[in-house]
CSV table of C-alpha atoms (C1' of nucleotides) in Angstrom, one decimal:
chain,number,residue,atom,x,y,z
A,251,UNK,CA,0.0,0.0,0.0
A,252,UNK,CA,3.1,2.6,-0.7
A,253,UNK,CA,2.2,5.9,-2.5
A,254,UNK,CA,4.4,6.4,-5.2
A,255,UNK,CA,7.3,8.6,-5.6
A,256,UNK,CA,4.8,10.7,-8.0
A,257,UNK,CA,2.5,11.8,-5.2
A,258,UNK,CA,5.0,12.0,-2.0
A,259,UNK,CA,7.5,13.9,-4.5
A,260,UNK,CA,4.2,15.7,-6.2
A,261,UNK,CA,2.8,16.6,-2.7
A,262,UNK,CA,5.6,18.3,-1.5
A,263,UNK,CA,6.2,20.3,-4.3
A,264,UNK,CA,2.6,21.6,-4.2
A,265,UNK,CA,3.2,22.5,-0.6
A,266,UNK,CA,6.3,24.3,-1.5
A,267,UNK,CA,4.9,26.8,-3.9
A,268,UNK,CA,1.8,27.2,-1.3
A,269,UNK,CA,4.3,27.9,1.5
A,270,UNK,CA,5.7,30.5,-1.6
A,271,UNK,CA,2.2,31.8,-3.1
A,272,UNK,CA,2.8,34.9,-2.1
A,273,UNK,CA,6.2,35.7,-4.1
A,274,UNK,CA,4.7,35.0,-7.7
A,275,UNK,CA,6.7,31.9,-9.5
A,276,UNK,CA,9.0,29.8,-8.3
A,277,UNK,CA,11.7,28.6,-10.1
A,278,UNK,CA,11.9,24.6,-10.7
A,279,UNK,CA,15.3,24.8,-9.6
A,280,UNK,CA,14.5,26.4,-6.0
A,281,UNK,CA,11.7,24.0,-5.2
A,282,UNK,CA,14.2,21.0,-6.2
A,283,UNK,CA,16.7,22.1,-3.8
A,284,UNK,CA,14.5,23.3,-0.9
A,285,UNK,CA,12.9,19.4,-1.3
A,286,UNK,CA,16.3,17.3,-2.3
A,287,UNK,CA,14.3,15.7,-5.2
A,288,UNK,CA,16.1,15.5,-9.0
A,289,UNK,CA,14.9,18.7,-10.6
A,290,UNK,CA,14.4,16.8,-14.0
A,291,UNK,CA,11.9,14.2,-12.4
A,292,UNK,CA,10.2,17.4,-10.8
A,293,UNK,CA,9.7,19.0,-13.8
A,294,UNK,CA,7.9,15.8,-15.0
A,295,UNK,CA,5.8,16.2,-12.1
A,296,UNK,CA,5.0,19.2,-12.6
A,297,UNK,CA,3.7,19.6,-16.2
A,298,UNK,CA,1.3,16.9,-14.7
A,299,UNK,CA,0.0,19.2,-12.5
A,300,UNK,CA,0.0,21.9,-14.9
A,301,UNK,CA,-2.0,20.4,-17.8
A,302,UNK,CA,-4.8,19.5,-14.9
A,303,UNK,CA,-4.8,23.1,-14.1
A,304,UNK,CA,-3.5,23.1,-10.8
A,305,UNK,CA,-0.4,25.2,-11.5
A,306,UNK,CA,0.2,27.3,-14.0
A,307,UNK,CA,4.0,28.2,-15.7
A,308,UNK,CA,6.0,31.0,-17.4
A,309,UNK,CA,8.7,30.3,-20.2
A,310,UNK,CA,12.1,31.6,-20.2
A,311,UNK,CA,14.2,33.7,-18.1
A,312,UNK,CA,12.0,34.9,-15.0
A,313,UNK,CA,10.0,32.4,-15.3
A,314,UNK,CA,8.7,29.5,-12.8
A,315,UNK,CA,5.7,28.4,-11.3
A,316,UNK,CA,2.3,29.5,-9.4
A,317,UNK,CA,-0.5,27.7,-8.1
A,318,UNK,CA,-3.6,28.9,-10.4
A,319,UNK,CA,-5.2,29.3,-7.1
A,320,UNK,CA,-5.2,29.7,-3.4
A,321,UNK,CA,-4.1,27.4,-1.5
A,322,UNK,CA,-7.1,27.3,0.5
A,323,UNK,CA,-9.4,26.5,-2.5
A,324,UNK,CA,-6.9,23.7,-3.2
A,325,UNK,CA,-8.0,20.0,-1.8
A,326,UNK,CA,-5.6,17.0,-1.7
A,327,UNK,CA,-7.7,15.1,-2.8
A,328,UNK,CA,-7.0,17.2,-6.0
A,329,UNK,CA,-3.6,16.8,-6.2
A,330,UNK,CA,-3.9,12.6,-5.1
A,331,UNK,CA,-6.0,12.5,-8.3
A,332,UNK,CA,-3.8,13.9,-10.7
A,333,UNK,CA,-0.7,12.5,-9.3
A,334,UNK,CA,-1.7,8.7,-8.7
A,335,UNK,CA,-5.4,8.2,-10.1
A,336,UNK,CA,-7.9,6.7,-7.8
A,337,UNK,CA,-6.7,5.7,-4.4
A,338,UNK,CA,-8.7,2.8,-4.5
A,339,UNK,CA,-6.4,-0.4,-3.3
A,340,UNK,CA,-7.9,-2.6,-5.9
A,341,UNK,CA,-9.4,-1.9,-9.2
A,342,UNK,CA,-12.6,-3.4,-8.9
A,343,UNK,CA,-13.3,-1.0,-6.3
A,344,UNK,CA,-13.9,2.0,-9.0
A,345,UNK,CA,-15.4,-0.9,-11.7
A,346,UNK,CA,-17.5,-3.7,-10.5
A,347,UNK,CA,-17.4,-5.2,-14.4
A,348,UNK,CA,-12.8,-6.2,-14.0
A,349,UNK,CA,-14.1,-8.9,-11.7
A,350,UNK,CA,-17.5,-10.7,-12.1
A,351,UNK,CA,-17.7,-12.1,-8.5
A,352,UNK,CA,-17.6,-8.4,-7.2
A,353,UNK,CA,-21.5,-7.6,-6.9
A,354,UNK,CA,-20.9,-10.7,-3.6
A,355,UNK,CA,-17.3,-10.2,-2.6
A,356,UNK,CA,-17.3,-9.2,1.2
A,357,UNK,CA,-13.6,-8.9,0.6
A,358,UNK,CA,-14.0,-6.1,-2.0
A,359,UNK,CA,-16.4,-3.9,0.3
A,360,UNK,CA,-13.5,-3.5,3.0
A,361,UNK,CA,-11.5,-2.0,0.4
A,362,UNK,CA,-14.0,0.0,-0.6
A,363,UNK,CA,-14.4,1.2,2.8
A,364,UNK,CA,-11.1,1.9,3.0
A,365,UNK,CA,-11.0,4.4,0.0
A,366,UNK,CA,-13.7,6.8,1.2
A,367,UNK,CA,-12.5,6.8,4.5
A,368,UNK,CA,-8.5,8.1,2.5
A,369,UNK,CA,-10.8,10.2,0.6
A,370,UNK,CA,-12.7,11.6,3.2
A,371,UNK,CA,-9.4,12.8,4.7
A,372,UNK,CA,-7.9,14.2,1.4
A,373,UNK,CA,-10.8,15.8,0.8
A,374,UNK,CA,-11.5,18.4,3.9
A,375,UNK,CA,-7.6,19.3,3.6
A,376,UNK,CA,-6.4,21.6,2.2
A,377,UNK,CA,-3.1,23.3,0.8
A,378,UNK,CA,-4.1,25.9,3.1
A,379,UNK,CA,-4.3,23.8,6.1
A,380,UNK,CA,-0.6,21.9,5.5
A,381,UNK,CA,0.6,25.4,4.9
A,382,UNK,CA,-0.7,26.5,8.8
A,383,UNK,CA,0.4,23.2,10.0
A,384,UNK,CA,4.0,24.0,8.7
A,385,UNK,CA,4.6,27.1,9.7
A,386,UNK,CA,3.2,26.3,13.1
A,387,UNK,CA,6.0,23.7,13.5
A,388,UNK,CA,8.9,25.9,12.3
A,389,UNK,CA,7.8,28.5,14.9
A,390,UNK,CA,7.4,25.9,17.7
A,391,UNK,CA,11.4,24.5,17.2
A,392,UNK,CA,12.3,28.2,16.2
A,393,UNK,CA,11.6,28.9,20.2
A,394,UNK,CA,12.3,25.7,21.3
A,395,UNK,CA,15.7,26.5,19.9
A,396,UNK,CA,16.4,29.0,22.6
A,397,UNK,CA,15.6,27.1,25.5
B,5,UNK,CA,-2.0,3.2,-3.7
B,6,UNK,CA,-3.1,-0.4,-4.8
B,7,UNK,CA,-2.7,-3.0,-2.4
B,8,UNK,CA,-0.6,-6.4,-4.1
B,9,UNK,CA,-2.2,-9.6,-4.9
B,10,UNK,CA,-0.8,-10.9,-2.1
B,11,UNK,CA,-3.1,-9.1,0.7
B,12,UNK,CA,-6.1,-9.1,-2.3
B,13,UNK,CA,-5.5,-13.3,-2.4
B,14,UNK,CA,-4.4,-13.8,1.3
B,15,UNK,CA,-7.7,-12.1,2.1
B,16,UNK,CA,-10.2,-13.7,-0.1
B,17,UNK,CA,-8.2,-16.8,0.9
B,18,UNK,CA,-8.9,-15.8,4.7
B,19,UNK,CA,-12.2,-15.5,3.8
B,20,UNK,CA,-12.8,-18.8,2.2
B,21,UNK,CA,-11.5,-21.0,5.2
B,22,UNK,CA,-13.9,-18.4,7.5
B,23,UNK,CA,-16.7,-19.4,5.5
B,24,UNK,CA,-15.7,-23.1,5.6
B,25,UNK,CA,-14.6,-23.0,9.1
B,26,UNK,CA,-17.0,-26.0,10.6
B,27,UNK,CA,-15.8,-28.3,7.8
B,28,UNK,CA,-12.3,-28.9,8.9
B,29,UNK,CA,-9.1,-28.7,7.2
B,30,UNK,CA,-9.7,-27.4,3.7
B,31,UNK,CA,-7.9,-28.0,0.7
B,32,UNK,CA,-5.7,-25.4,-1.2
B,33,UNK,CA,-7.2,-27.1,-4.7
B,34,UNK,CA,-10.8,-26.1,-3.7
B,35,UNK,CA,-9.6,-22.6,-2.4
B,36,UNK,CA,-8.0,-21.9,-5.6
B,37,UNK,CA,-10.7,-23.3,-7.7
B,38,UNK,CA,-13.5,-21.3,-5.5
B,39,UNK,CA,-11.4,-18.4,-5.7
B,40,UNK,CA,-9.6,-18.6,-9.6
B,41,UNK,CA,-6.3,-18.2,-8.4
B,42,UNK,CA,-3.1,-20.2,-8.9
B,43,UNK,CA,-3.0,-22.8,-6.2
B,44,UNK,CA,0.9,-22.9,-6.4
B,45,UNK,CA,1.0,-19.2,-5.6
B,46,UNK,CA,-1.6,-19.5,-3.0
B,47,UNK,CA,0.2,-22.1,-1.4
B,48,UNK,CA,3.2,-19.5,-1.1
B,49,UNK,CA,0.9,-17.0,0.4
B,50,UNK,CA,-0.6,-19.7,2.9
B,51,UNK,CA,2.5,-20.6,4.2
B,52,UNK,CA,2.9,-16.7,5.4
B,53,UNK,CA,-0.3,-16.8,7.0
B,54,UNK,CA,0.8,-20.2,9.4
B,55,UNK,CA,4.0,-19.2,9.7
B,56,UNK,CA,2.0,-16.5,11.4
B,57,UNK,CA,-0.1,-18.8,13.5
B,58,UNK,CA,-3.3,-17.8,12.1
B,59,UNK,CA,-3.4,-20.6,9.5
B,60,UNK,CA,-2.8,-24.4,10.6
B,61,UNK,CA,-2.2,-27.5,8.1
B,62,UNK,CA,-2.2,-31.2,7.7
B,63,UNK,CA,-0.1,-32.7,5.2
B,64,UNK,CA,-0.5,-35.8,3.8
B,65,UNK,CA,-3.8,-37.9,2.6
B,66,UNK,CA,-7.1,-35.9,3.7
B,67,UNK,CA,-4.7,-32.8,4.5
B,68,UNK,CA,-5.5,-29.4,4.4
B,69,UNK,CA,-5.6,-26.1,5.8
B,70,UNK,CA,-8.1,-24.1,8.5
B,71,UNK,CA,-8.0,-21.0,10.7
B,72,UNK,CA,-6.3,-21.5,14.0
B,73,UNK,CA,-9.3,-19.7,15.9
B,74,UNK,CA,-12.9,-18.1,15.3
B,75,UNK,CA,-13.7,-16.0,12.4
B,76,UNK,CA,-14.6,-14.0,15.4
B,77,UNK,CA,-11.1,-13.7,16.6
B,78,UNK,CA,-9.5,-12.9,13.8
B,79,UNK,CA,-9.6,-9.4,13.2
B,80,UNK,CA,-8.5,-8.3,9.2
B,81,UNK,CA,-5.7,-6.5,10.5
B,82,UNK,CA,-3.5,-9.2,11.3
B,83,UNK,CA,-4.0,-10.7,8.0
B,84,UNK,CA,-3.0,-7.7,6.4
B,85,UNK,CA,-0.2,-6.8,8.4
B,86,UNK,CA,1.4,-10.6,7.7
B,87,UNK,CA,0.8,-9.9,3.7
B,88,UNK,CA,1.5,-6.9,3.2
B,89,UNK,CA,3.5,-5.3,5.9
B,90,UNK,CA,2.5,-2.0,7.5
B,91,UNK,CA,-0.3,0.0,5.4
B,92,UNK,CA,1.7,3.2,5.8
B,93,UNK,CA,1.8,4.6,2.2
B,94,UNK,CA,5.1,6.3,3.6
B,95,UNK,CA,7.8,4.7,5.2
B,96,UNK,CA,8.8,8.2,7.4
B,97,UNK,CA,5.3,6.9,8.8
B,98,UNK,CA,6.8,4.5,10.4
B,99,UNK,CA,10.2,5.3,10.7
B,100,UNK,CA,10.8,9.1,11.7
B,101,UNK,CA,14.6,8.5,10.8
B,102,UNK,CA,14.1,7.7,7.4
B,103,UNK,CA,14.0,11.6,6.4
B,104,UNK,CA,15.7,14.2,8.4
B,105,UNK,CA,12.7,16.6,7.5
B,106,UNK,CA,9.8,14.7,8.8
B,107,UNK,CA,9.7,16.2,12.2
B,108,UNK,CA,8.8,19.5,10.0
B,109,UNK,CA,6.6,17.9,7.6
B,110,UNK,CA,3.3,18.7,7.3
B,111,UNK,CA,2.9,16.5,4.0
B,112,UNK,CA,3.8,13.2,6.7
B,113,UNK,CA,1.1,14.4,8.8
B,114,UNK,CA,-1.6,13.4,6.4
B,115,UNK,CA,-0.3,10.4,5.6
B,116,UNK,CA,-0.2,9.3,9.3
B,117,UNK,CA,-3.7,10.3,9.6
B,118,UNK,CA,-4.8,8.2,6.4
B,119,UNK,CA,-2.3,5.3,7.6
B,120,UNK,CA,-4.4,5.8,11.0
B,121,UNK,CA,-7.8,5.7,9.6
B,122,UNK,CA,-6.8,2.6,7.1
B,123,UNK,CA,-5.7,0.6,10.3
B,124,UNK,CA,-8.9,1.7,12.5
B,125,UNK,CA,-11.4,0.0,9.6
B,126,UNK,CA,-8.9,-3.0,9.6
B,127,UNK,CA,-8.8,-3.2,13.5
B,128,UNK,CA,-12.0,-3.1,13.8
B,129,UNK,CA,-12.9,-5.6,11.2
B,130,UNK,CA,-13.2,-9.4,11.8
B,131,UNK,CA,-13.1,-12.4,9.4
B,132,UNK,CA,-17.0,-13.3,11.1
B,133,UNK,CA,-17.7,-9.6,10.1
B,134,UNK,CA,-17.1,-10.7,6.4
B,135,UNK,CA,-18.8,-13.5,6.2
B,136,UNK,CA,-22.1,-12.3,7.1
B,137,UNK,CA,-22.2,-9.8,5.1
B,138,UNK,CA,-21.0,-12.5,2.3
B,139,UNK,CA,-23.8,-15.3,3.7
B,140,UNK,CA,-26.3,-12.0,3.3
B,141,UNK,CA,-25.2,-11.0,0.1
B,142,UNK,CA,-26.5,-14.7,-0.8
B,143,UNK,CA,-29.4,-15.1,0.4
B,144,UNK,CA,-30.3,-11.7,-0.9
B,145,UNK,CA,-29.3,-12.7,-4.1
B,146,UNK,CA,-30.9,-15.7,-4.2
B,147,UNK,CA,-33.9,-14.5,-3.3
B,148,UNK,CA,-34.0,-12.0,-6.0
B,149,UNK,CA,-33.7,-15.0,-8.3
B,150,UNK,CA,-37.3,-15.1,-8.2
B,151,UNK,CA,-38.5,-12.6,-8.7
C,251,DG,C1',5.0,-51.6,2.0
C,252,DA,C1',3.4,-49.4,-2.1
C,253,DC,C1',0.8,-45.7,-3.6
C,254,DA,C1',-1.8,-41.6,-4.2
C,255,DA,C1',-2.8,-37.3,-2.3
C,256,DT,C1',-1.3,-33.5,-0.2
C,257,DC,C1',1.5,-30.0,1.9
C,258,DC,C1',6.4,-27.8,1.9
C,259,DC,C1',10.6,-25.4,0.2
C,260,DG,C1',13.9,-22.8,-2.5
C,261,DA,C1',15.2,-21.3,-6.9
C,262,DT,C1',14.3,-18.8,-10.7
C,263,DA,C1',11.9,-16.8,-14.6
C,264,DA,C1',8.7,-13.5,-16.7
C,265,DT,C1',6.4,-9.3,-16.4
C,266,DT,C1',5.3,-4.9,-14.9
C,267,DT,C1',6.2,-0.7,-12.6
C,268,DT,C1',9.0,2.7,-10.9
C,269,DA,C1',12.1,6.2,-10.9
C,270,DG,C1',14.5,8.4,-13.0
C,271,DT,C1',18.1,10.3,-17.1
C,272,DA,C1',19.2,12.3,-21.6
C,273,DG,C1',19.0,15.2,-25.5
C,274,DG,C1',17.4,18.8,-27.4
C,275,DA,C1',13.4,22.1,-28.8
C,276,DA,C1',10.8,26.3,-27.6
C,277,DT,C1',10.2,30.6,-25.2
C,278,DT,C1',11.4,34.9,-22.9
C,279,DG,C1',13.8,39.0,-20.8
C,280,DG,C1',17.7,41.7,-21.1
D,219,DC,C1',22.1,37.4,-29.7
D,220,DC,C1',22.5,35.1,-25.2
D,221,DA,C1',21.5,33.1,-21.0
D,222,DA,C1',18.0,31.2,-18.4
D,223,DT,C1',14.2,28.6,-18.1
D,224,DT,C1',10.3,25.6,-19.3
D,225,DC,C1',8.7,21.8,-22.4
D,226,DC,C1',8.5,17.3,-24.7
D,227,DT,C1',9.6,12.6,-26.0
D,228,DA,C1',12.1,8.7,-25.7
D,229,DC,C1',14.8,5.7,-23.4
D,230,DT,C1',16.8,2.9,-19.6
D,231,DA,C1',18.3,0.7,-15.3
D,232,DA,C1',16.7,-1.2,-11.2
D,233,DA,C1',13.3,-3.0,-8.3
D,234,DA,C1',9.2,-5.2,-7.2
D,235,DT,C1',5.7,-8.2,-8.3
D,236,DT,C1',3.7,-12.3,-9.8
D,237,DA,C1',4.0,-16.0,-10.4
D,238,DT,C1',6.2,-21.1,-12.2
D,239,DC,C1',8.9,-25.2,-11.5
D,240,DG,C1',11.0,-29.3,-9.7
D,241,DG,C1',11.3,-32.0,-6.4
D,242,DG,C1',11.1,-33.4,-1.3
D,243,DA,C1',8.5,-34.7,3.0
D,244,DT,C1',4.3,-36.5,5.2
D,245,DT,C1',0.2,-39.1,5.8
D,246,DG,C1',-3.9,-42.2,5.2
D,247,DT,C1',-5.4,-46.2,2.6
D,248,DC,C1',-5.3,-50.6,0.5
DNA sequence: GACAATCCCGATAATTTTAGTAGGAATTGG
DNA sequence: CCAATTCCTACTAAAATTATCGGGATTGTC
């Protein structure tokens, strides 16, 4: 049950250029290095998140990248979509007709479960809320640093 | 996110000796039949499961396999943890020294909280649990037939 | 004791997925 | 024009997954 490298690596890098909304675009390069991630693979990433409409780019020199909107009008859940597809754990979750003993599988109706209760989750966050969790925690060891 | 064939087969498998539990030791042939899957691979995945102590055997003439206790007992978190390991769809879930930045991660936070809510569902599930909502399923069905 | 049925074990092979890398084209500001 | 940057497609190496295979060990039955 391991997220990929897409949406942990994908993730971040949305949370970056929320934590950096307010400066315009970001430069790939910048986000690479604040994350430790290959600044290639990122920029594979990111186009993914750009053709959904997520993020939005400018060309040449000056240019970078901007969420298309607020951070608080961006869900997870959003983001898991694009990034991974359906967080179902098993296909037959999203399509009873891949498996033709689904409509009496107990087994499949755990897993089921277990997808809206993921999706519940990504779905009442927000960038906006990882954003105020973050910055909360750097404050907290910023003074704990002093004791 | 998707969950391997082992958990998907170990389960169904779980399921099969729960619903044949008062018959004895059951054999893997009839599992794998019932259940279309490979019975040389389900035999590797069995083996996990009693190495575990939640699946005993008999070799030999009139052999077979069977739960160690109650459907009851069993709850669909242990079956899942032998098969597939933790559900954590991060390892700096489980393992705060894998990354030197989860302590100020806010992206690890929601995957805790969905590793937490996958593991409540699965806690709080038992092999008994299944099979009456499979025996139901049935009966429902059944009795639709004619109509 | 022979035999058939069954579980047991380790090796390995085939397939798929993942996680990138590489090369270069297109765009833009200065 | 040049440097910086995004954009696109293809390729590849490694890892994980999903089995398959051959044969050994055990047991009940005749």
């Amino acid at each position: 049950m391991r997220l990929s490298t897409k949406g942990r690596y994908g993730l971040r890098m949305m949370l970056d250029l929320a934590l950096n909304y307010e400066r315009g675009y970001i430069l790939m390069k910048d986000i690479a290095r604040r994350q430790e991630i290959s600044e290639r693979y990122l920029g594979q990433l990111v186009r993914l998140l750009k053709t959904s409409g997520l993020v939005k780019s400018l060309r040449g020199a000056h240019g970078g990248y901007a969420l298309t909107k607020s951070p608080t009008q961006i869900r997870l859940s959003e983001i898991i979509r694009v990034l991974e597809g359906s967080v179902a754990p098993l296909e037959c979750v999203d399509d009873l007709d891949l498996c033709n003993r689904a409509s009496r599988c107990a087994a499949r109706d755990i897993w089921k479960k277990i997808k809206e209760a993921m999706e519940n989750i990504l779905e009442s966050t927000t960038l906006q809320d990882l954003v105020e969790q973050q910055t909360g925690k750097q404050q907290f060891q910023e003074t704990m640093y002093y004791i």
